[in-house]
Coordinates of C-alpha atoms in Angstrom, one line a residue:
X197 CA 18.8 -18.4 -0.1
X198 CA 15.9 -16.0 1.1
X199 CA 12.1 -17.2 1.1
X200 CA 9.7 -14.8 0.3
X201 CA 6.6 -15.1 2.9
X202 CA 2.8 -14.4 2.5
X203 CA 2.5 -10.5 4.3
X204 CA -0.7 -9.1 4.9
X205 CA 0.0 -6.8 2.1
X206 CA -3.0 -6.2 -0.3
X207 CA -3.4 -3.0 -0.1
X208 CA -5.5 -1.2 3.2
X209 CA -5.7 -4.1 5.5
X210 CA -2.9 -5.9 4.0
X211 CA 0.6 -3.9 4.8
X212 CA 4.3 -5.2 4.4
X213 CA 6.7 -4.0 2.2
X214 CA 9.8 -2.2 3.8
X215 CA 11.2 0.6 1.8
X216 CA 13.9 2.7 3.4
X217 CA 15.1 6.1 1.7
X218 CA 14.4 7.4 -1.8
X219 CA 16.6 10.9 -1.9
X220 CA 13.4 12.8 -2.8
X221 CA 11.8 15.3 -3.4
X222 CA 22.7 23.0 -11.8
X223 CA 22.4 24.2 -15.2
X224 CA 24.8 25.1 -17.3
X225 CA 25.8 28.6 -17.7
X226 CA 28.3 31.5 -18.8
X227 CA 30.3 28.1 -20.7
X228 CA 31.0 26.5 -17.7
X229 CA 29.4 23.1 -17.2
X230 CA 26.9 22.0 -14.3
X231 CA 26.5 25.3 -12.2
X232 CA 25.1 29.0 -13.6
X233 CA 26.5 31.6 -11.8
X234 CA 23.1 33.8 -13.0
X235 CA 21.3 31.8 -10.5
X236 CA 22.6 33.2 -7.4
X237 CA 21.8 36.4 -5.0
X238 CA 25.1 37.4 -4.2
X239 CA 23.7 39.7 -2.0
X240 CA 23.7 37.1 0.7
X241 CA 26.2 36.2 2.0
X242 CA 26.9 32.3 1.9
X243 CA 27.7 32.2 5.8
X244 CA 23.9 33.5 6.5
X245 CA 21.4 31.3 4.2
X246 CA 23.7 29.2 1.3
X247 CA 20.9 28.3 -0.2
X248 CA 19.7 31.5 -1.1
X249 CA 23.0 32.5 -1.9
X250 CA 23.2 30.1 -4.1
X251 CA 19.2 29.6 -5.9
X252 CA 17.9 33.4 -4.7
X253 CA 17.8 34.4 -8.6
X254 CA 16.4 31.0 -9.8
X255 CA 13.7 31.2 -7.2
X256 CA 12.6 34.6 -7.8
X257 CA 12.3 33.5 -11.4
X258 CA 10.7 30.2 -11.3
X259 CA 7.4 30.5 -9.8
X260 CA 5.3 27.2 -9.6
X261 CA 3.9 26.3 -13.0
X262 CA -0.3 26.0 -12.4
X263 CA 0.1 22.3 -13.0
X264 CA 1.9 21.8 -10.0
X265 CA 2.6 22.0 -6.3
X266 CA 6.6 22.3 -6.1
X267 CA 9.1 23.5 -9.2
X268 CA 12.5 22.1 -8.4
X269 CA 14.9 19.9 -9.7
X270 CA 13.3 17.1 -9.7
X271 CA 10.1 18.3 -11.6
X272 CA 12.5 20.5 -13.9
X273 CA 14.0 17.0 -15.0
X274 CA 10.9 14.8 -14.8
X275 CA 9.7 17.5 -17.2
X276 CA 12.5 17.1 -19.9
X277 CA 11.7 13.4 -19.3
X278 CA 8.4 13.8 -19.7
X279 CA 9.3 14.9 -23.7
X280 CA 11.1 11.3 -24.4
X281 CA 8.0 9.3 -22.8
X282 CA 5.9 11.3 -25.0
X283 CA 7.4 10.7 -28.1
X284 CA 7.9 7.3 -27.6
X285 CA 4.1 7.0 -26.5
X286 CA 2.9 8.5 -29.7
X287 CA 5.2 6.7 -31.9
X288 CA 4.2 3.5 -30.6
X289 CA -0.2 4.4 -30.8
X290 CA 0.3 5.4 -34.3
X291 CA 2.2 2.2 -35.7
X292 CA -0.6 -0.6 -35.4
X293 CA 1.5 -3.1 -36.6
X294 CA 3.3 -3.9 -33.9
X295 CA 3.5 -7.1 -32.7
X296 CA 1.0 -8.8 -30.7
X297 CA 1.9 -9.3 -27.1
X298 CA 4.8 -7.3 -27.8
X299 CA 5.6 -4.4 -25.2
X300 CA 5.5 -1.8 -28.0
X301 CA 1.9 -3.1 -29.0
X302 CA 1.1 -3.0 -24.9
X303 CA 1.8 0.6 -24.8
X304 CA 0.5 2.1 -27.7
X305 CA -2.9 0.3 -27.3
X306 CA -2.3 1.9 -23.5
X307 CA -1.8 5.2 -24.7
X308 CA -4.4 5.7 -27.6
X309 CA -7.5 4.5 -25.3
X310 CA -6.5 6.8 -22.8
X311 CA -6.2 9.7 -25.1
X312 CA -9.3 8.5 -26.1
X313 CA -11.3 11.0 -24.1
X314 CA -14.9 11.1 -26.5
X315 CA -15.1 6.8 -25.5
X316 CA -14.1 8.0 -22.0
X317 CA -16.7 10.6 -21.8
X318 CA -19.3 8.3 -23.6
X319 CA -18.8 5.7 -20.7
X320 CA -19.2 8.1 -17.4
X321 CA -18.9 4.9 -14.6
X322 CA -19.7 1.9 -16.7
X323 CA -16.2 0.5 -16.0
X324 CA -17.3 0.2 -12.2
X325 CA -20.5 -0.2 -12.4
X326 CA -20.7 -4.3 -12.6
X327 CA -18.2 -3.6 -9.2
X328 CA -20.7 -1.1 -7.5
X329 CA -23.7 -4.0 -8.3
X330 CA -21.9 -6.4 -6.8
X331 CA -21.4 -4.6 -3.4
X332 CA -25.0 -3.1 -3.3
X333 CA -26.3 -7.1 -3.4
X334 CA -24.2 -7.6 -0.3
X335 CA -26.6 -9.6 2.0
X336 CA -24.8 -11.1 4.4
X337 CA -21.3 -11.5 6.4
X338 CA -20.4 -13.9 4.0
X339 CA -21.0 -11.5 0.7
X340 CA -19.2 -9.1 2.6
X341 CA -15.6 -11.1 2.6
X342 CA -16.5 -12.1 -1.4
X343 CA -16.4 -8.6 -2.2
X344 CA -13.7 -7.2 -0.2
X345 CA -11.5 -9.9 -1.3
X346 CA -12.5 -9.4 -5.3
X347 CA -11.2 -5.9 -4.7
X348 CA -8.2 -6.7 -3.2
X349 CA -7.4 -9.1 -6.1
X350 CA -8.7 -6.1 -8.3
X351 CA -6.1 -3.3 -6.8
X352 CA -8.9 -1.4 -4.8
X353 CA -7.5 -0.5 -1.3
X354 CA -10.6 -1.6 0.6
X355 CA -10.1 -0.7 4.6
X356 CA -7.9 1.6 3.7
X357 CA -7.0 5.9 2.7
X358 CA -10.0 8.4 2.5
X359 CA -10.0 11.6 1.2
X360 CA -12.7 13.9 -0.8
X361 CA -17.0 13.3 -1.4
X362 CA -18.1 12.1 -4.9
X363 CA -21.0 9.7 -4.2
X364 CA -23.6 12.1 -6.0
X365 CA -21.9 11.8 -9.6
X366 CA -23.1 8.4 -9.4
X367 CA -27.1 9.3 -8.4
X368 CA -26.8 9.6 -4.5
X369 CA -29.1 12.8 -3.8
X370 CA -27.2 15.6 -1.6
X371 CA -28.4 14.6 1.5
X372 CA -27.5 10.7 1.0
X373 CA -24.3 11.5 -0.3
X374 CA -23.1 13.9 3.1
X375 CA -24.8 11.2 5.2
X376 CA -22.5 8.5 4.0
X377 CA -19.8 10.7 3.6
X378 CA -19.8 10.4 7.3
X379 CA -20.1 7.0 7.4
X380 CA -17.2 6.7 5.4
X381 CA -15.3 9.4 7.7
X382 CA -16.5 8.0 11.1
X383 CA -15.0 4.0 10.0
X384 CA -11.7 6.0 8.4
X385 CA -11.3 7.8 11.4
X386 CA -11.5 4.2 13.7
X387 CA -9.1 2.3 11.1
X388 CA -6.5 5.7 11.7
X389 CA -6.6 5.5 15.3
X390 CA -5.7 2.2 15.5
X391 CA -2.9 2.7 13.4
X392 CA 1.4 3.4 14.1
X393 CA 2.1 6.6 13.7
X394 CA 4.5 8.0 10.6
X395 CA 7.4 8.0 13.5
X396 CA 6.2 4.5 14.8
X397 CA 6.1 3.0 12.0
X398 CA 10.1 4.0 11.7
X399 CA 10.9 1.2 14.0
X400 CA 10.8 -1.5 12.5
X401 CA 10.8 -3.9 15.4
X402 CA 7.1 -2.8 15.9
X403 CA 6.0 -3.3 12.4
X404 CA 7.8 -6.8 12.5
X405 CA 5.2 -9.0 14.0
X406 CA 5.8 -12.3 12.7
X407 CA 3.2 -15.2 12.8
X408 CA 1.0 -17.6 10.8
X409 CA -3.1 -18.4 9.4
X410 CA -3.6 -20.0 12.8
X411 CA -2.2 -17.3 15.3
X412 CA -3.7 -14.4 13.3
X413 CA -7.3 -15.8 13.3
X414 CA -7.1 -16.3 17.5
X415 CA -6.2 -13.4 17.8
X416 CA -8.2 -11.4 15.5
X417 CA -11.8 -14.0 15.7
X418 CA -13.9 -10.8 13.9
X419 CA -12.4 -11.7 10.5
X420 CA -13.2 -14.6 9.0
X421 CA -9.2 -15.1 7.7
X422 CA -8.7 -18.3 6.0
X423 CA -12.1 -17.9 4.3
X424 CA -10.8 -14.6 3.2
X425 CA -6.7 -15.9 1.7
X426 CA -9.0 -18.8 0.2
X427 CA -10.6 -16.1 -1.5
X428 CA -7.8 -14.0 -2.8
X429 CA -5.9 -17.0 -4.2
X430 CA -3.8 -17.9 -1.1
X431 CA -5.5 -20.8 0.9
X432 CA -2.2 -21.7 2.0
X433 CA -0.3 -18.2 2.9
X434 CA 2.3 -19.7 5.1
X435 CA 3.9 -17.5 7.7
X436 CA 2.6 -13.8 7.8
X437 CA 4.4 -10.3 8.7
X438 CA 1.5 -8.6 10.7
X439 CA 2.9 -4.7 10.6
X440 CA 0.2 -2.9 12.7
X441 CA -1.4 -6.0 15.3
X442 CA -3.8 -3.3 16.8
X443 CA -5.0 -2.0 13.4
X444 CA -5.8 -5.6 12.5
X445 CA -7.4 -5.9 16.0
X446 CA -9.7 -3.1 15.4
X447 CA -10.5 -4.4 11.7
X448 CA -11.3 -7.6 13.9
X449 CA -13.8 -5.8 16.0
X450 CA -14.9 -3.2 12.9
X451 CA -16.4 -6.6 11.2
X452 CA -19.3 -6.9 13.7
X453 CA -19.6 -3.5 15.0
X454 CA -19.9 -1.7 11.5
X455 CA -23.6 -2.8 9.5
X456 CA -23.7 -4.0 6.6
X457 CA -25.5 -1.1 4.4
X458 CA -22.3 1.2 6.1
X459 CA -19.6 -1.5 4.6
X460 CA -21.7 -1.2 1.7
X461 CA -21.1 2.6 1.7
X462 CA -17.4 2.3 2.4
X463 CA -16.9 0.0 0.1
X464 CA -18.9 2.0 -2.4
X465 CA -17.0 5.0 -1.9
X466 CA -13.5 2.7 -2.4
X467 CA -14.4 1.6 -5.5
X468 CA -15.4 5.5 -6.7
X469 CA -12.5 6.9 -5.6
X470 CA -9.8 4.6 -6.7
X471 CA -11.6 4.8 -10.3
X472 CA -11.6 8.9 -10.1
X473 CA -8.7 9.3 -12.1
X474 CA -9.6 7.2 -15.3
X475 CA -13.6 7.9 -15.4
X476 CA -15.0 10.2 -17.4
X477 CA -13.9 14.2 -16.7
X478 CA -16.8 15.0 -13.7
X479 CA -15.5 12.8 -12.1
X480 CA -12.0 13.1 -12.9
X481 CA -12.4 16.9 -12.2
X482 CA -13.4 16.1 -8.6
X483 CA -10.7 14.3 -7.9
X484 CA -8.3 17.3 -8.9
X485 CA -10.5 19.4 -6.5
X486 CA -9.7 17.4 -4.0
X487 CA -5.9 16.0 -4.2
X488 CA -4.7 18.9 -6.7
X489 CA -5.9 22.1 -5.6
X490 CA -7.2 21.7 -2.3
X491 CA -4.1 19.2 -0.3
X492 CA -1.3 21.0 -2.7
X493 CA -2.5 23.9 -4.0
X494 CA -2.3 23.6 -7.7
X495 CA -4.3 25.5 -10.1
X496 CA -5.0 23.4 -13.3
X497 CA -4.6 19.7 -13.9
X498 CA -1.8 18.3 -16.0
X499 CA -2.0 18.0 -19.5
X500 CA -3.8 14.9 -20.9
X501 CA -1.1 13.1 -22.2
X502 CA 1.1 13.5 -18.7
X503 CA -1.8 11.9 -16.9
X504 CA -1.9 9.0 -19.3
X505 CA 1.7 8.2 -19.1
X506 CA 2.0 8.6 -15.5
X507 CA -1.1 5.3 -15.1
X508 CA 1.1 3.7 -17.7
X509 CA 3.9 4.0 -15.9
X510 CA 2.0 2.2 -13.1
X511 CA 0.8 -0.2 -15.0
X512 CA 3.8 -1.3 -17.4
X513 CA 6.5 0.7 -16.0
X514 CA 9.5 -1.3 -17.3
X515 CA 8.1 -2.0 -20.6
X516 CA 8.0 1.7 -21.4
X517 CA 11.2 2.0 -19.2
X518 CA 12.9 -0.5 -21.6
X519 CA 12.0 1.7 -24.6
X520 CA 13.5 4.7 -22.4
X521 CA 16.8 3.5 -21.8
X522 CA 17.6 2.5 -25.6
X523 CA 17.3 6.8 -26.0
X524 CA 18.5 8.4 -23.4
X525 CA 20.8 6.0 -21.0
X526 CA 24.1 4.3 -22.9
X527 CA 26.4 1.9 -21.5
X528 CA 29.1 4.1 -21.0
X529 CA 26.8 6.0 -18.8
X530 CA 26.6 3.2 -16.4
X531 CA 29.8 2.6 -16.6
X532 CA 30.9 5.9 -15.5
X533 CA 28.2 5.9 -12.4
X534 CA 29.4 3.1 -11.6
X535 CA 33.0 4.4 -11.1
X536 CA 31.7 6.6 -8.8
X537 CA 29.1 4.7 -6.6
X538 CA 32.4 2.5 -6.0
X539 CA 35.3 5.4 -5.1
X540 CA 31.9 6.1 -2.5
X541 CA 31.4 3.2 -1.2
X542 CA 35.5 3.0 -0.3
X543 CA 35.0 6.8 1.4
X544 CA 32.4 4.9 3.2
X545 CA 34.6 2.4 4.7
X546 CA 37.8 4.5 5.5
X547 CA 35.0 6.9 7.1
X548 CA 33.9 3.7 9.1
X549 CA 37.7 2.7 10.1
X550 CA 38.4 6.4 11.7
X551 CA 35.2 6.9 13.3
X552 CA 36.0 7.7 16.9
X553 CA 32.6 6.5 18.8
X554 CA 32.5 3.1 17.3
X555 CA 34.6 0.3 18.5
X556 CA 36.4 -1.9 16.2
X557 CA 34.0 -5.0 16.6
X558 CA 30.6 -3.3 15.8
X559 CA 33.3 -1.2 13.0
X560 CA 34.1 -4.7 11.7
X561 CA 30.5 -6.0 11.6
X562 CA 29.6 -2.3 9.3
X563 CA 32.7 -3.0 7.0
X564 CA 30.6 -6.5 6.8
X565 CA 27.3 -4.7 5.7
X566 CA 29.2 -2.3 3.6
X567 CA 31.0 -4.8 1.3
X568 CA 27.8 -6.9 0.9
X569 CA 26.2 -4.1 -0.7
X570 CA 24.4 -5.0 -3.9
X571 CA 24.6 -1.8 -6.3
X572 CA 21.8 -1.4 -9.4
X573 CA 22.9 1.5 -11.5
X574 CA 20.3 2.8 -14.6
X575 CA 18.0 -0.5 -15.8
X576 CA 17.1 -4.3 -14.5
X577 CA 19.4 -6.3 -15.9
X578 CA 16.6 -8.6 -16.5
X579 CA 13.4 -6.5 -17.6
X580 CA 9.6 -7.7 -16.2
X581 CA 7.8 -10.1 -18.0
X582 CA 4.2 -8.2 -19.1
X583 CA 3.5 -11.6 -21.5
X584 CA 0.2 -12.5 -19.0
X585 CA -0.9 -8.6 -19.2
X586 CA -3.4 -8.3 -22.0
X587 CA -4.1 -4.5 -22.9
X588 CA -6.0 -3.6 -26.2
X589 CA -7.3 -0.8 -28.0
X590 CA -11.4 -1.3 -26.2
X591 CA -11.2 0.8 -23.0
X592 CA -8.7 2.9 -21.2
X593 CA -10.6 1.6 -17.6
X594 CA -10.4 -1.8 -18.9
X595 CA -6.4 -2.0 -19.2
X596 CA -5.9 0.7 -15.5
X597 CA -8.0 -2.8 -14.3
X598 CA -6.1 -5.4 -15.9
X599 CA -2.9 -3.4 -15.4
X600 CA -4.1 -3.3 -11.5
X601 CA -5.2 -7.2 -11.3
X602 CA -1.7 -8.5 -13.0
X603 CA 0.2 -6.7 -10.5
X604 CA -1.6 -8.1 -7.3
X605 CA -1.6 -11.3 -8.7
X606 CA 2.2 -11.0 -9.5
X607 CA 2.9 -9.9 -6.1
X608 CA 1.0 -13.2 -4.6
X609 CA 2.6 -15.2 -6.8
X610 CA 6.2 -14.5 -5.2
X611 CA 5.2 -15.6 -2.0
X612 CA 6.8 -18.9 -1.2
X613 CA 9.2 -18.5 -3.8
X614 CA 12.8 -17.1 -3.7
X615 CA 13.1 -14.0 -3.6
X616 CA 14.5 -12.3 -6.7
X617 CA 17.7 -9.9 -6.4
X618 CA 17.3 -8.6 -9.8
X619 CA 13.9 -6.7 -9.5
X620 CA 13.5 -3.1 -8.8
X621 CA 11.1 -1.4 -6.6
X622 CA 11.3 2.1 -9.2
X623 CA 11.6 1.9 -13.0
X624 CA 14.0 3.8 -15.2
X625 CA 12.3 6.8 -16.2
X626 CA 12.3 7.2 -12.4
X627 CA 14.0 10.9 -11.2
X628 CA 14.9 9.5 -7.7
X629 CA 17.2 6.8 -5.8
X630 CA 16.5 4.2 -3.3
X631 CA 18.0 2.1 -0.5
X632 CA 16.4 -1.1 0.4
X633 CA 17.2 -2.7 3.8
X634 CA 15.7 -5.7 2.8
X635 CA 18.2 -6.8 0.1
X636 CA 21.2 -4.0 1.2
X637 CA 20.8 -2.4 -2.1
X638 CA 21.4 0.8 -3.1
X639 CA 19.6 1.3 -6.6
X640 CA 19.8 4.5 -8.8
X641 CA 17.3 4.7 -12.0
X642 CA 18.7 6.1 -15.3
X643 CA 16.7 9.4 -15.4
X644 CA 18.4 10.9 -12.0
X645 CA 21.7 10.0 -13.6
X646 CA 22.3 13.0 -15.9
X647 CA 22.5 16.8 -15.2
X648 CA 21.8 18.3 -13.1
X649 CA 22.6 15.7 -10.9
X650 CA 25.4 13.2 -12.9
X651 CA 27.0 15.1 -16.0
X652 CA 29.9 13.5 -17.7
X653 CA 31.4 16.7 -19.2
X654 CA 31.0 18.6 -15.5
X655 CA 34.2 19.0 -13.2
X656 CA 34.5 16.2 -10.4
X657 CA 33.4 19.0 -8.0
X658 CA 29.8 19.1 -9.8
X659 CA 29.2 15.1 -10.2
X660 CA 31.0 15.0 -6.8
X661 CA 28.7 17.5 -4.8
X662 CA 25.3 16.5 -6.8
X663 CA 25.8 12.9 -7.5
X664 CA 28.0 12.0 -5.5
X665 CA 26.3 13.1 -2.6
X666 CA 22.8 11.8 -4.0
X667 CA 25.1 8.0 -4.0
X668 CA 26.7 8.9 -0.7
X669 CA 23.0 9.7 0.6
X670 CA 21.9 6.1 -0.1
X671 CA 24.8 4.1 0.9
X672 CA 24.5 6.3 4.1
X673 CA 20.8 5.0 4.6
X674 CA 22.2 1.6 5.5
X675 CA 23.2 3.1 8.6
X676 CA 20.8 5.5 9.4
X677 CA 18.0 5.2 12.4
X678 CA 16.3 2.0 10.8
X679 CA 18.9 0.8 7.9
X680 CA 21.8 0.2 11.1
X681 CA 19.1 -2.8 12.4
X682 CA 19.3 -4.7 9.0
X683 CA 22.8 -6.9 8.8
X684 CA 24.7 -7.4 5.9
X685 CA 21.8 -10.2 4.2
X686 CA 18.7 -7.9 5.1
X687 CA 18.1 -9.9 7.9
X688 CA 16.3 -8.1 11.0
X689 CA 19.3 -8.3 13.5
X690 CA 20.5 -6.4 16.0
X691 CA 24.8 -6.5 15.4
X692 CA 26.0 -3.3 17.6
X693 CA 26.7 -3.5 21.0
X694 CA 25.0 -2.0 23.1
X695 CA 26.9 1.1 24.0
X696 CA 27.3 2.0 20.3
X697 CA 23.8 1.9 20.0
X698 CA 23.7 4.4 23.0
X699 CA 25.9 6.4 21.1
X700 CA 24.5 6.2 17.7
X701 CA 21.3 7.4 19.3
X702 CA 23.0 10.3 21.1
X703 CA 24.2 11.6 18.4
X704 CA 21.1 11.0 16.0
X705 CA 18.9 13.0 18.5
X706 CA 21.2 15.9 17.8
X707 CA 20.0 16.2 14.4
X708 CA 16.5 15.7 15.3
X709 CA 16.8 18.5 17.5
X710 CA 18.6 20.2 15.3
X711 CA 15.3 19.6 12.6
X712 CA 12.9 20.1 15.1
X713 CA 14.1 23.7 15.6
X714 CA 13.2 25.0 12.1
X715 CA 10.2 26.4 11.3
X716 CA 9.4 26.5 7.5
X717 CA 6.1 27.9 7.4
X718 CA 4.3 30.2 10.6
X719 CA 3.9 28.1 13.5
X720 CA 4.8 24.6 11.7
X721 CA 8.1 22.8 12.0
X722 CA 10.1 20.7 10.7
X723 CA 9.2 16.5 12.4
X724 CA 12.9 16.1 13.3
X725 CA 12.0 12.0 15.0
X726 CA 10.0 11.8 11.3
X727 CA 12.8 12.9 8.9
X728 CA 15.7 11.5 10.8
X729 CA 16.3 8.9 8.8
X730 CA 16.4 11.6 5.4
X731 CA 18.4 14.2 7.0
X732 CA 21.1 11.4 8.9
X733 CA 21.5 10.5 5.0
X734 CA 22.0 13.9 3.8
X735 CA 24.9 14.5 6.0
X736 CA 26.6 11.4 5.5
X737 CA 26.3 11.6 2.2
X738 CA 27.8 15.1 1.9
X739 CA 31.0 13.2 4.2
X740 CA 31.1 10.6 2.2
X741 CA 31.1 12.0 -1.3
X742 CA 33.5 15.1 0.1
X743 CA 35.3 12.4 1.6
X744 CA 36.2 10.5 -1.8
X745 CA 36.2 13.9 -3.9
X746 CA 39.5 14.9 -2.2
X747 CA 40.9 11.8 -3.6
X748 CA 40.4 13.3 -7.7
X749 CA 42.9 15.3 -8.7
X750 CA 40.9 18.0 -9.7
X751 CA 40.5 18.7 -5.9
X752 CA 44.3 18.2 -5.1
X753 CA 45.3 21.0 -8.5
X754 CA 42.8 23.0 -6.4
X755 CA 42.1 25.5 -9.9
X756 CA 39.3 27.2 -9.8
X757 CA 36.7 27.5 -11.8
X758 CA 34.2 30.7 -12.9
X759 CA 35.5 31.8 -9.9
X760 CA 35.2 29.1 -7.5
X761 CA 37.5 26.8 -5.8
X762 CA 37.2 22.6 -6.3
X763 CA 35.4 22.8 -2.8
X764 CA 33.4 25.3 -3.0
X765 CA 31.9 24.3 -6.3
X766 CA 30.9 21.1 -4.6
X767 CA 28.6 22.6 -2.0
X768 CA 27.4 25.2 -4.7
X769 CA 26.4 21.8 -6.6
X770 CA 24.7 20.1 -3.8
X771 CA 23.0 23.2 -2.9
X772 CA 21.0 24.1 -6.8
X773 CA 19.9 20.4 -6.8
X774 CA 17.2 20.8 -3.8
X775 CA 16.4 24.8 -5.8
X776 CA 12.5 24.7 -5.4
X777 CA 9.3 26.4 -5.3
X778 CA 6.6 24.9 -3.4
X779 CA 3.5 26.0 -2.4
X780 CA 2.1 26.9 1.0
X781 CA -1.0 24.3 1.4
X782 CA 2.1 21.3 -0.1
X783 CA 4.9 22.8 2.8
X784 CA 2.2 22.0 4.8
X785 CA 1.0 18.3 3.8
X786 CA 5.4 17.3 3.7
X787 CA 5.6 18.5 7.2
X788 CA 2.9 16.7 8.4
X789 CA 3.7 13.2 6.1
X790 CA 7.0 13.5 4.2
X791 CA 10.0 11.9 6.1
X792 CA 12.4 14.3 3.8
X793 CA 13.1 17.6 5.0
X794 CA 11.6 20.5 2.8
X795 CA 14.6 21.8 0.0
X796 CA 16.2 24.4 1.8
X797 CA 16.7 22.8 4.8
X798 CA 18.4 19.9 3.1
X799 CA 21.4 22.4 2.6
X800 CA 21.1 24.7 5.0
X801 CA 20.6 21.6 8.1
X802 CA 23.8 19.4 6.7
X803 CA 26.2 22.0 5.9
X804 CA 26.2 23.7 9.5
X805 CA 27.8 20.4 10.8
X806 CA 30.3 20.5 8.2
X807 CA 34.2 21.8 8.6
X808 CA 34.7 21.3 5.2
X809 CA 32.2 23.6 4.2
X810 CA 32.7 26.5 6.8
X811 CA 36.3 26.4 5.5
X812 CA 35.6 26.4 1.7
X813 CA 33.3 29.6 2.5
X814 CA 35.1 30.9 5.3
X815 CA 31.8 30.3 7.8
X816 CA 32.9 31.8 11.2
X817 CA 31.9 31.0 15.0
X818 CA 28.8 32.5 15.6
X819 CA 27.5 33.2 11.4
X820 CA 24.5 31.4 11.0
X821 CA 25.4 28.7 8.8
X822 CA 28.0 27.3 11.3
X823 CA 26.6 25.0 14.8
X824 CA 28.3 25.9 18.1
X825 CA 30.8 23.3 18.7
X826 CA 28.2 21.6 21.4
X827 CA 25.3 21.2 18.9
X828 CA 27.6 20.3 15.7
X829 CA 26.3 16.4 14.4
X830 CA 29.2 13.9 13.4
X831 CA 27.8 10.3 12.7
X832 CA 29.2 9.3 9.3

C-alpha cells in the first residue's frame, strides 16, 4: 500500500527514519519464582520511596562493574545473553567446514578475524589508508563531492558527529593535531547550531518536509545535489524528506565558506574516528578514553570477544539472531507472550472507551488505530538475506567495511519499492522493545521475553507487572505526544478534534511538570519535555497492564504469595525491572540526551499517580509516593 520514498538519511547530511519509544534503558529467591525479598530494604516505607524499598539491598550489593557505566536488569540480562552468543560464535569460528556463503560461515569467519589480534595489531591503520589517501588528494570541490559520496556509500557519517582527538595516531605532530582538532570542532559547531534540539525533534511535523530533487537544489544551491545523488547511486531519488531544512541550508553555505583544506581535515577525522574501534589497540584505547571513560565513566574496556560480538550484531544481526532463537526461544514461549499482548490490547481498548476527557468521535479513531496494531514477537517471520554480503577470514576491518557498505546499499535499494512490513528494527537477541509509528507496530524481541520480564513459571502478578507493563508501555507509545499524531496506517495525520487535542496537551503538560521537578544529581533535573513520550508510556503501560491483570483468576482470588497480595506483587515486579546503579558521568550524559528518565524515576513517577498503587500499599495523602490531587496525572 505504501511506498518507500528517497530520504536524506545517508549518515550525517542524510537523516530520516523516525523511530519512537523503545523501552530502554527480578530474580528468583526464597523458593518463590519472580521476586526475591532479600533484595529489598524494608527499613524504608513503600509510601516514602518505593524504589528504595523494593531494591535497596540489591543496589547496595551490586556496584557497577568496571567495564560498564550502568548496571541494571537490562545489562544483567544482556550478560546472560552474551554467554549464549559467545558459544554460538566460538562454535561457528571453530567450524572450518561450514558451507561457503552460509550464515554459519559468515559469522564464524567474522568472529575469527575479530579475535585475531596479532593480525589486527600488524595492520595498524592500514585498512583506512586508501580512504585517507583519497581525502589527501582532494584538489577541487568536485573531488570533495566524490569523496563525501564514497564515504557515505561505505557508511562513514561525514558531516555528522564529533567527539575526542586521535589525529596524532596517524602521524600528525601535536601542534598540527591540535590545530586540526579546532578546525573539526568549528565545523561540527556550525552543524550543531543549525540542528534541531532533541526536544524539537520530538515533533514529527517539524521533521516532515517533503520535497524533490529540483526543489532541494533550489533551496540549497551551495551543494551539488544532483551530482551527489548520482555518485551515491541514486540518480533519481524521487520524493525526499528533508528532516531539518535549516541544517541543510547551513551545509549549503559551508560548502563555499569552508576551505578545501579544512574539509580534508574534517573528513580525515571522520574516517579515523569511525574506524577506531576496529583498528589496532592504540586507536581502540584512545577511542575508549573518550567515549568510555570520559563520557560514561567506565573504567576498563569490555573483553575482546564482547566488542567483536557487538560489531557482528551490527553487521550480521539477524544471521546471529536466527541461531540464537534456535537455542533460547521455543514456539510455546512466543505463544504465551502473544496471549499477554492480546490481553493488553483488549485492556487498552476498554480504557479508551472509559475515558472521561475524550469525545466519542476521537475515541472511535483511537480504537480504529488500536485495532490496526501489528504485533511482532520473538523474531522475524522472514529472516534477512545476507547472501550478497561477503565475509572472509582475511581481515576484521575488511569484514566490517563490507558489512557497512552492504547495509547502506540495502537501505538505498528500498527506495521506490513497497515497504517490507515484515522487517524488524531490532535483532532477536536485543534486550529491548519498541513501537514504530510509521508502521503502527509493537515489537518484542526474544531476548526481553525472559526473566525478570517474562517468566512462564512465575505468578501472573510478576508477569503482568513486568512484561505486561512493558507491552503496555509500547502500546501507549501509539498514543503519546508523538505517536498520537500518526493514524492507523502509520501516516502523519491529525485525527483528533481540536478540543480533545487541547485536553491531551494539558494532561501531558502535567507529566512534563512532574518530571521537570526531579533532580537525580546535584543541579541537574530531568528534562520533562525530552522524556514526555517515555513517561506517558510508563504511566499508560502500568495502567493498561493493571487493568488486564485484574481479569486474571489470581487477582480475583487475592491469595498472598511470600507475604504479598497479587496487587502488591504487580508493583514489586515493575520496581525491580528498573533497579540500577549508574556512574555520575553516565547519568549526566543521559539527562542531557536520553528520552528515557533514569530508572529510579520510572518507578517513583508513574506510581505516584496511581490510586491502585496507593491502595495496595496504604499510601495516604501527604505521603511522598502520592501526588496531591491537583497534580495527579491521568491520560490513558
